[in-house]
PDB file of C-alpha atoms in Angstrom:
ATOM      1  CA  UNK Y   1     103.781 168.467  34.688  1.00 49.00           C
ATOM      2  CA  UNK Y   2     106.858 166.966  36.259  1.00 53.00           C
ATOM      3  CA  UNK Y   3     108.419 169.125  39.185  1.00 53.00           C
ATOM      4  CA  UNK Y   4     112.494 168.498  39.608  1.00 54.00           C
ATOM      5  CA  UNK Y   5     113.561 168.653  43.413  1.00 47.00           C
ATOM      6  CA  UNK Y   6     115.216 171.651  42.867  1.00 61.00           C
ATOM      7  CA  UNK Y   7     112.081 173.193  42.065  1.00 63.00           C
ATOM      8  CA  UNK Y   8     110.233 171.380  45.338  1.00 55.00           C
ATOM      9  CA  UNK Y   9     113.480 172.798  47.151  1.00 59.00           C
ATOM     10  CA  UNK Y  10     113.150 176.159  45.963  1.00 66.00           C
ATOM     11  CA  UNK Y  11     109.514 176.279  47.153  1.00 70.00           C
ATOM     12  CA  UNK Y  12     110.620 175.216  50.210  1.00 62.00           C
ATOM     13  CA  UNK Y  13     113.067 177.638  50.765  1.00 68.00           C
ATOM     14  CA  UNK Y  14     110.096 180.072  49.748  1.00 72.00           C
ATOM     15  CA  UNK Y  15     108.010 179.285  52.900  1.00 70.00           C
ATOM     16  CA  UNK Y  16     107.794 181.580  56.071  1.00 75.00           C
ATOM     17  CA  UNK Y  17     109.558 179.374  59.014  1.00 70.00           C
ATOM     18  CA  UNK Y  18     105.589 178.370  59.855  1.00 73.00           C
ATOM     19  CA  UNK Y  19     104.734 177.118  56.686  1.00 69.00           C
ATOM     20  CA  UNK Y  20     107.843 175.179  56.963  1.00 64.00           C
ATOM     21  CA  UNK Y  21     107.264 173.798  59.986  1.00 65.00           C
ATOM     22  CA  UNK Y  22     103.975 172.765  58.808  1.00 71.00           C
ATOM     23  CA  UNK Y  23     104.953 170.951  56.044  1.00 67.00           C
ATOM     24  CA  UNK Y  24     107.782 169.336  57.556  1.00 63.00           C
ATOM     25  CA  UNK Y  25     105.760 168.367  60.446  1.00 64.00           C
ATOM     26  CA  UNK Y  26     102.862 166.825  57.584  1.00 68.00           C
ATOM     27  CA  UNK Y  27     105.898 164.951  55.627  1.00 64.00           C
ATOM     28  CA  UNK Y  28     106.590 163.125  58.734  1.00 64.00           C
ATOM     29  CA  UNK Y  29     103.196 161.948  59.212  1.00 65.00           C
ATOM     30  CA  UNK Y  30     103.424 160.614  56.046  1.00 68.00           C
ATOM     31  CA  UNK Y  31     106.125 158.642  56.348  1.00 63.00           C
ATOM     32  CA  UNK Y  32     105.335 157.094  59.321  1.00 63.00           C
ATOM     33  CA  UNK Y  33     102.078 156.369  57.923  1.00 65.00           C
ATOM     34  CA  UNK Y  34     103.982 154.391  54.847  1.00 63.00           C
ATOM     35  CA  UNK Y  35     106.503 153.408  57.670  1.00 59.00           C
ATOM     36  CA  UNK Y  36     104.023 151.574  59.500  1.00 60.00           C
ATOM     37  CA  UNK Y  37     102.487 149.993  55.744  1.00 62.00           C
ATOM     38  CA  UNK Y  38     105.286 148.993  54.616  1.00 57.00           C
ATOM     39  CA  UNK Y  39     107.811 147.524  57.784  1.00 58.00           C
ATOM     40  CA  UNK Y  40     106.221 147.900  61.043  1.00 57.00           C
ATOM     41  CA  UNK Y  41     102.304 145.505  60.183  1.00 61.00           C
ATOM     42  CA  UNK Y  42     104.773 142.878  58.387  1.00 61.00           C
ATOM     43  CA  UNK Y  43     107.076 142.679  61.219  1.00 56.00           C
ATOM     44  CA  UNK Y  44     104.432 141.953  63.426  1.00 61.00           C
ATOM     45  CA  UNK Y  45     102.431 139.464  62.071  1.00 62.00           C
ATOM     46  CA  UNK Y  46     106.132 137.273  60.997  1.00 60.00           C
ATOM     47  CA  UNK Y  47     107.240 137.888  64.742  1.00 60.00           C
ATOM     48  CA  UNK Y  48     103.734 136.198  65.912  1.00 65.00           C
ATOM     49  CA  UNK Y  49     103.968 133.447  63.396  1.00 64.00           C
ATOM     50  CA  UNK Y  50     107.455 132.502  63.812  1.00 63.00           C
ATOM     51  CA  UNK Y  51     106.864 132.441  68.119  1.00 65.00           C
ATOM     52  CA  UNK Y  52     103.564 130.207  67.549  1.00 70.00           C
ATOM     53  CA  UNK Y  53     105.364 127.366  65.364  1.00 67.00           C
ATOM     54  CA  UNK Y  54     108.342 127.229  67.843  1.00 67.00           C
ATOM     55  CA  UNK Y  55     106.353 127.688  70.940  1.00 68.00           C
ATOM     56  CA  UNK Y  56     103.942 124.558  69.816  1.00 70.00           C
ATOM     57  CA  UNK Y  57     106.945 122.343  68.418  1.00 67.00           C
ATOM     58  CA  UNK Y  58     108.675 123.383  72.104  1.00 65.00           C
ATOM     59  CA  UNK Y  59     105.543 122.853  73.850  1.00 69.00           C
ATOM     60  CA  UNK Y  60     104.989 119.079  72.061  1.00 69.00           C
ATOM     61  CA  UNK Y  61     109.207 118.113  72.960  1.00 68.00           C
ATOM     62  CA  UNK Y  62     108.679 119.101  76.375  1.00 70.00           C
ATOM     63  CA  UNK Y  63     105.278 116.893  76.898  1.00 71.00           C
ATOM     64  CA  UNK Y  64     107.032 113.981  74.912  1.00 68.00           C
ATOM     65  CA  UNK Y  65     110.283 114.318  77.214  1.00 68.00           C
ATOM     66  CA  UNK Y  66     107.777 114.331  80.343  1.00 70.00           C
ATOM     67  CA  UNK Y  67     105.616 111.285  78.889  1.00 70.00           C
ATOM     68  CA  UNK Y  68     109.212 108.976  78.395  1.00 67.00           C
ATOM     69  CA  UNK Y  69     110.111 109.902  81.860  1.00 70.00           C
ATOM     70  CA  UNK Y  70     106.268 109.134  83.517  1.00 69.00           C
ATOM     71  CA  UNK Y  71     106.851 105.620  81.294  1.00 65.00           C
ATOM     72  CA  UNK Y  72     110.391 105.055  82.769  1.00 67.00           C
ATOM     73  CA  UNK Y  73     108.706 105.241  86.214  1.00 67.00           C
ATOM     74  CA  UNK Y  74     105.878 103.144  85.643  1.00 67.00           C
ATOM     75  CA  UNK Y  75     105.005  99.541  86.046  1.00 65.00           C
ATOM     76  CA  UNK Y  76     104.375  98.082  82.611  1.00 63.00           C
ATOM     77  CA  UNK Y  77     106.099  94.871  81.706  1.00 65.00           C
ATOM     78  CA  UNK Y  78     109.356  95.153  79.836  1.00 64.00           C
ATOM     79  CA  UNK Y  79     108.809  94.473  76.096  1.00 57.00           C
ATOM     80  CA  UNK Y  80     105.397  97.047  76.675  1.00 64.00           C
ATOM     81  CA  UNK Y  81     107.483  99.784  77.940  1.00 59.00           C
ATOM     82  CA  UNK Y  82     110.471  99.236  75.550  1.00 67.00           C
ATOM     83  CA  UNK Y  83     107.599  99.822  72.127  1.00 64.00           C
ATOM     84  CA  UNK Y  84     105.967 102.757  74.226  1.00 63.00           C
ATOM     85  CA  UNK Y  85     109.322 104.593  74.376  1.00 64.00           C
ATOM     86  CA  UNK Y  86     110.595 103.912  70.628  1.00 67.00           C
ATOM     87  CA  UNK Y  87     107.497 105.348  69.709  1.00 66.00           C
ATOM     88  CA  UNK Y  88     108.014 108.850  72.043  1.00 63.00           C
ATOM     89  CA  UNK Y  89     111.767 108.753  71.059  1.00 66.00           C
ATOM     90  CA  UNK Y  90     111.008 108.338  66.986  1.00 65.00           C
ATOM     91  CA  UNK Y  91     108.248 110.928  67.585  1.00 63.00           C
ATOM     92  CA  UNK Y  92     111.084 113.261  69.659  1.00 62.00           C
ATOM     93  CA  UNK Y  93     113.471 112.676  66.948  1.00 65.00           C
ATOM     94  CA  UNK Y  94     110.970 113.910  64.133  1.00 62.00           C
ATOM     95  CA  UNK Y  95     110.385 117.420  65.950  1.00 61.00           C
ATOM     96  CA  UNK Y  96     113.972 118.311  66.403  1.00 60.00           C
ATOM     97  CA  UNK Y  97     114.265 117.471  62.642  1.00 63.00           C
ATOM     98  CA  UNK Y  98     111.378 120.323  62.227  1.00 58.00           C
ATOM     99  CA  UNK Y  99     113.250 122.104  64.414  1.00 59.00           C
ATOM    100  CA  UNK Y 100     116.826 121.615  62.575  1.00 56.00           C
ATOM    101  CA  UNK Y 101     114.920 122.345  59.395  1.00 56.00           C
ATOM    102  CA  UNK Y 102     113.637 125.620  60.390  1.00 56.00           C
ATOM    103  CA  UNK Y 103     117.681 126.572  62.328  1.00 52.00           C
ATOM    104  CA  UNK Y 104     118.782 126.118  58.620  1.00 54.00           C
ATOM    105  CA  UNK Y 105     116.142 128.568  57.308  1.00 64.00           C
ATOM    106  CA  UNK Y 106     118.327 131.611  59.669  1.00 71.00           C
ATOM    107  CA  UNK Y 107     121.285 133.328  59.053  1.00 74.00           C
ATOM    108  CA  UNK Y 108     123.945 131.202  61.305  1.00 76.00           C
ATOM    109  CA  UNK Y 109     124.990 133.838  64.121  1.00 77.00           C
ATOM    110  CA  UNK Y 110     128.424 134.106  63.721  1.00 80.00           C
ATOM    111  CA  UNK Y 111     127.578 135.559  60.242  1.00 82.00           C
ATOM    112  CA  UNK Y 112     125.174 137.885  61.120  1.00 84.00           C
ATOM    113  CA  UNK Y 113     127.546 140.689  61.904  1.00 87.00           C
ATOM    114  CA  UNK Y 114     128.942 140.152  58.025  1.00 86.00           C
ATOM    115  CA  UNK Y 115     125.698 140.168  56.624  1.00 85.00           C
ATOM    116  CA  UNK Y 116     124.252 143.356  58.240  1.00 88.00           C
ATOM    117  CA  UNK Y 117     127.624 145.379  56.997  1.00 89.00           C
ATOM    118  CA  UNK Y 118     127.728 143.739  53.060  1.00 87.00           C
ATOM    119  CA  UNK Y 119     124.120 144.645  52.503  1.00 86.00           C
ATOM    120  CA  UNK Y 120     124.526 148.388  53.949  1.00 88.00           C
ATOM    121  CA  UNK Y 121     127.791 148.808  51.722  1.00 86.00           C
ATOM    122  CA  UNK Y 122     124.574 148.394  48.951  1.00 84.00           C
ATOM    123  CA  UNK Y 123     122.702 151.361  50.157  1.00 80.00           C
ATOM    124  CA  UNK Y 124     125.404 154.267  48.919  1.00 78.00           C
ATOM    125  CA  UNK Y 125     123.156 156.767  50.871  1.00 84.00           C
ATOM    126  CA  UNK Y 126     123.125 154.960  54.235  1.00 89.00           C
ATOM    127  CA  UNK Y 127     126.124 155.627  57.265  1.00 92.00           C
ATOM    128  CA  UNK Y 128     126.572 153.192  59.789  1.00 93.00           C
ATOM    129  CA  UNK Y 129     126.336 154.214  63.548  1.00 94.00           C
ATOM    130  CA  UNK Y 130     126.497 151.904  65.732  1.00 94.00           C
ATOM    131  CA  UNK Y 131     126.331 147.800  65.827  1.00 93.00           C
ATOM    132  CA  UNK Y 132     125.878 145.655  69.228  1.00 92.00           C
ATOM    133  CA  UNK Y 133     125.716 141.970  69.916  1.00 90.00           C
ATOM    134  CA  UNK Y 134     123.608 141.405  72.504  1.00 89.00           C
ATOM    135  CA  UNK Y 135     123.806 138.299  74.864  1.00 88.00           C
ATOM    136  CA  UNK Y 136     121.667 135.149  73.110  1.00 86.00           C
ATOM    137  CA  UNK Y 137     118.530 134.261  75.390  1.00 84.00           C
ATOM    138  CA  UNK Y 138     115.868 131.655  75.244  1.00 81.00           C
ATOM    139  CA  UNK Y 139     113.447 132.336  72.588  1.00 74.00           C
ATOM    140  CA  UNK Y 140     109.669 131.999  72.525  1.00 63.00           C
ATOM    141  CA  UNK Y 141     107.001 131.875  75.146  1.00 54.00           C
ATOM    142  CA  UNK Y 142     108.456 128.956  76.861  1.00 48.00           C
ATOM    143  CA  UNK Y 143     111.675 131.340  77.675  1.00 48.00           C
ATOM    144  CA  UNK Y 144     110.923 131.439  81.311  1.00 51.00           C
ATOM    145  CA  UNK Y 145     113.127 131.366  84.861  1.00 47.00           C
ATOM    146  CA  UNK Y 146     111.945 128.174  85.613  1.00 51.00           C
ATOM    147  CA  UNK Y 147     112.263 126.633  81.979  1.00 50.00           C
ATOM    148  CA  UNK Y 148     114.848 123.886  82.273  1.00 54.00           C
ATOM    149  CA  UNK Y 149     115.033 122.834  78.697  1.00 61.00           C
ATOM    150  CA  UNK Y 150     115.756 125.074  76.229  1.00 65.00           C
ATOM    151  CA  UNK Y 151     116.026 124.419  72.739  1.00 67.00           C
ATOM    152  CA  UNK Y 152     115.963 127.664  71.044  1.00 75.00           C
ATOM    153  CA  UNK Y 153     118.256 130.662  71.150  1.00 81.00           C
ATOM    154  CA  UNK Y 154     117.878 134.346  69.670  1.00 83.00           C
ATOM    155  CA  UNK Y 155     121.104 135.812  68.952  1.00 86.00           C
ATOM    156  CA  UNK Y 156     120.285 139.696  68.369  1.00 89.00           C
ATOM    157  CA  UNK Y 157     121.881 142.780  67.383  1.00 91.00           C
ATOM    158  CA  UNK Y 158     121.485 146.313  67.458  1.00 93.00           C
ATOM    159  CA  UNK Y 159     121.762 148.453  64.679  1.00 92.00           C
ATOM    160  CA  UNK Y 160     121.530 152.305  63.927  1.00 94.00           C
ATOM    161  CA  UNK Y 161     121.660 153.773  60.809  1.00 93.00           C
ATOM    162  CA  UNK Y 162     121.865 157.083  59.537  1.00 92.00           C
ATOM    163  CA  UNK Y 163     120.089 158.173  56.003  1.00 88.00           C
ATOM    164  CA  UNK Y 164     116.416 158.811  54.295  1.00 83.00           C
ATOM    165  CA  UNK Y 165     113.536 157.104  54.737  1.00 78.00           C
ATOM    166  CA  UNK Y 166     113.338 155.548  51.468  1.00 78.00           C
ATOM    167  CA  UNK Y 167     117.021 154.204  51.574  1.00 84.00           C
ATOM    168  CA  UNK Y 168     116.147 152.679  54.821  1.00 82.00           C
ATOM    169  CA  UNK Y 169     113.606 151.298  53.515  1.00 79.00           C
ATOM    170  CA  UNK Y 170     115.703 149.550  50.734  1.00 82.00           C
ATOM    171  CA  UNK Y 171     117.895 148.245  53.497  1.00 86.00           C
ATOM    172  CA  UNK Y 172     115.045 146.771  55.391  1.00 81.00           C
ATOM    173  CA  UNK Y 173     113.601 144.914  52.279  1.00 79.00           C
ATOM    174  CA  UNK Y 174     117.409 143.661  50.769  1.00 82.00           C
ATOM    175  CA  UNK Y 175     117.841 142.239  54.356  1.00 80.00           C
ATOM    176  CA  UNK Y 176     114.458 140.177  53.970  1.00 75.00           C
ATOM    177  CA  UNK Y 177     115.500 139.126  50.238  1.00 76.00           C
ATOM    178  CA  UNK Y 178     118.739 137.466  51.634  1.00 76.00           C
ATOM    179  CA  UNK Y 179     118.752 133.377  51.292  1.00 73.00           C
ATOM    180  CA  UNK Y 180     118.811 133.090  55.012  1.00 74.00           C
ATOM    181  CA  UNK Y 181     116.676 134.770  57.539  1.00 72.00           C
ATOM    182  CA  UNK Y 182     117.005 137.916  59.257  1.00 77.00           C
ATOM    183  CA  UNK Y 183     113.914 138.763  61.354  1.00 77.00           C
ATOM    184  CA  UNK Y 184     113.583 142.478  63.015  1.00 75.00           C
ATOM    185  CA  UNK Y 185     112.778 142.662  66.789  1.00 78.00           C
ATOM    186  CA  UNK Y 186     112.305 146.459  66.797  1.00 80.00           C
ATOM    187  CA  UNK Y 187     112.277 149.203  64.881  1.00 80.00           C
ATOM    188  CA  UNK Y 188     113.123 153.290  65.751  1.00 84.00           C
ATOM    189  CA  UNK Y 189     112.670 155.555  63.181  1.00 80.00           C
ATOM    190  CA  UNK Y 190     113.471 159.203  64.436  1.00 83.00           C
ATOM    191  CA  UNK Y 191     113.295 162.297  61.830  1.00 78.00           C
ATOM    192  CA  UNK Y 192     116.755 163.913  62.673  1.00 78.00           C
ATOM    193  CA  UNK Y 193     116.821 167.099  60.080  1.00 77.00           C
ATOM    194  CA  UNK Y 194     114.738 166.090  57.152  1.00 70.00           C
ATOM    195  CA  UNK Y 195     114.960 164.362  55.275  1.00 73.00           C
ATOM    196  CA  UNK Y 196     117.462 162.611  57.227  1.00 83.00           C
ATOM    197  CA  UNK Y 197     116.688 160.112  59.984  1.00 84.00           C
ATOM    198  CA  UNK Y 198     118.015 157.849  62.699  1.00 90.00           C
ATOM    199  CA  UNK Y 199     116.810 154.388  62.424  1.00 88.00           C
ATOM    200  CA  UNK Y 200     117.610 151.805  65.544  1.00 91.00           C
ATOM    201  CA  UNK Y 201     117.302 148.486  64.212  1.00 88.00           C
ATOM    202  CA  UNK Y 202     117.311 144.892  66.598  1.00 89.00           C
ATOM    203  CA  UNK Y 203     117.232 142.537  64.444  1.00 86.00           C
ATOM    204  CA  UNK Y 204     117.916 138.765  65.640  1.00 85.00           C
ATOM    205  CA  UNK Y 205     118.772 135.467  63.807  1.00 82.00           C
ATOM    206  CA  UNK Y 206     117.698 131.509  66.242  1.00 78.00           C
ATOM    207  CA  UNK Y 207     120.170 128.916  66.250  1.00 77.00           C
ATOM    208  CA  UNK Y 208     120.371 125.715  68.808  1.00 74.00           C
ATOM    209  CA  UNK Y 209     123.474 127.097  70.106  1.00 75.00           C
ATOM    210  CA  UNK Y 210     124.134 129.612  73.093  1.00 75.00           C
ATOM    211  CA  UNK Y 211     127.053 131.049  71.226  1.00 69.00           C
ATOM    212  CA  UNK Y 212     127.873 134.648  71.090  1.00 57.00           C
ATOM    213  CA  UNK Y 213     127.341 136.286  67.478  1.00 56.00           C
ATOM    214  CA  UNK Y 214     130.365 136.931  65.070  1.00 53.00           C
ATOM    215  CA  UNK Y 215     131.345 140.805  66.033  1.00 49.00           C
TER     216      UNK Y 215
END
């Protein structure tokens, strides 16, 4: 037998305020539980994946830089040096190409404010709140004080979002069907009045670039 949601609201509205509460309080259990199936595990495990490849192509520039300057300082004749530090330079060369080719893969930054607003216009039952650029930092595990080459950037933004869970959900998957990539830094889903929720979304895009993000 097929139940309409007038009929699921008129059961609802049947309920003594604890019932209510009760069953308001188990709907949100299960949507976090489908929250964290469906977003939160995939986000994860591509945020871990994405900072290993980087982190070991970063790691493999910086000990190829450091082996061209130990052979600049050294005492091998001429011609020997000259082969030694073709070979680091072609071998430099072919990582930033890896690197280049995996910049390409990401939404450029100055789009990324465009991007976020065309695919909400899409989701009819979604209101936009609020959207910050945030200042671009170093990405990966080599993003530290002391690091004097970077070669990365994350260029991030804030969103919040107003609407039901599976609307938000929509918005969350159209972002990762887009050509270019779009990966999620954070996600805060907060049950407002169901079944209407605030979702804060960081979301970030990498580019070689320190540039600020298109507003």
């Amino acid at each position: 037998m097929t139940i309409s949601l007038e009929q699921l609201q008129q059961r609802f509205d049947d309920l003594n305020p604890r019932e209510k509460l009760m069953t308001v309080a188990a709907v949100i259990v299960l949507l976090w539980a489908l929250w964290d199936n469906l977003i939160n595990q995939s986000l994860q495990s591509t945020q871990t994946g994405l900072k290993t490849e980087i982190t070991t192509l970063e790691n493999n520039l910086l000990n190829q830089q450091q082996l061209i300057q130990q052979l600049a300082d050294s005492n091998d004749p001429q011609k020997s040096k000259q082969q030694k530090l073709s070979a680091l330079q072609a071998s430099i060369s072919n990582m930033q190409t890896q690197l280049g080719a995996g910049e390409k893969k990401f939404v450029p930054p100055q789009f990324m404010s465009n991007a976020l607003r065309d695919m909400l216009k899409q989701q009819g039952n979604l209101k936009l709140i609020a959207l910050e650029t945030l200042p671009a930092s170093p990405f990966g595990d080599l993003a530290q004080p002391d690091q004097q080459t970077i070669w990365v950037y994350k260029h991030a933004m804030k969103l919040t979002v107003q609407g039901d869970f599976f609307s938000t959900v929509a918005y969350l998957k159209s972002l990762e069907n887009l050509p270019w990539l779009i990966h999620w830094d954070s996600i805060d889903y907060q049950v407002k009045a169901y079944p209407q929720a605030e979702t804060r979304i960081q979301v970030y895009t990498l580019s070689f670039e320190k540039d600020l993000l298109g507003a």
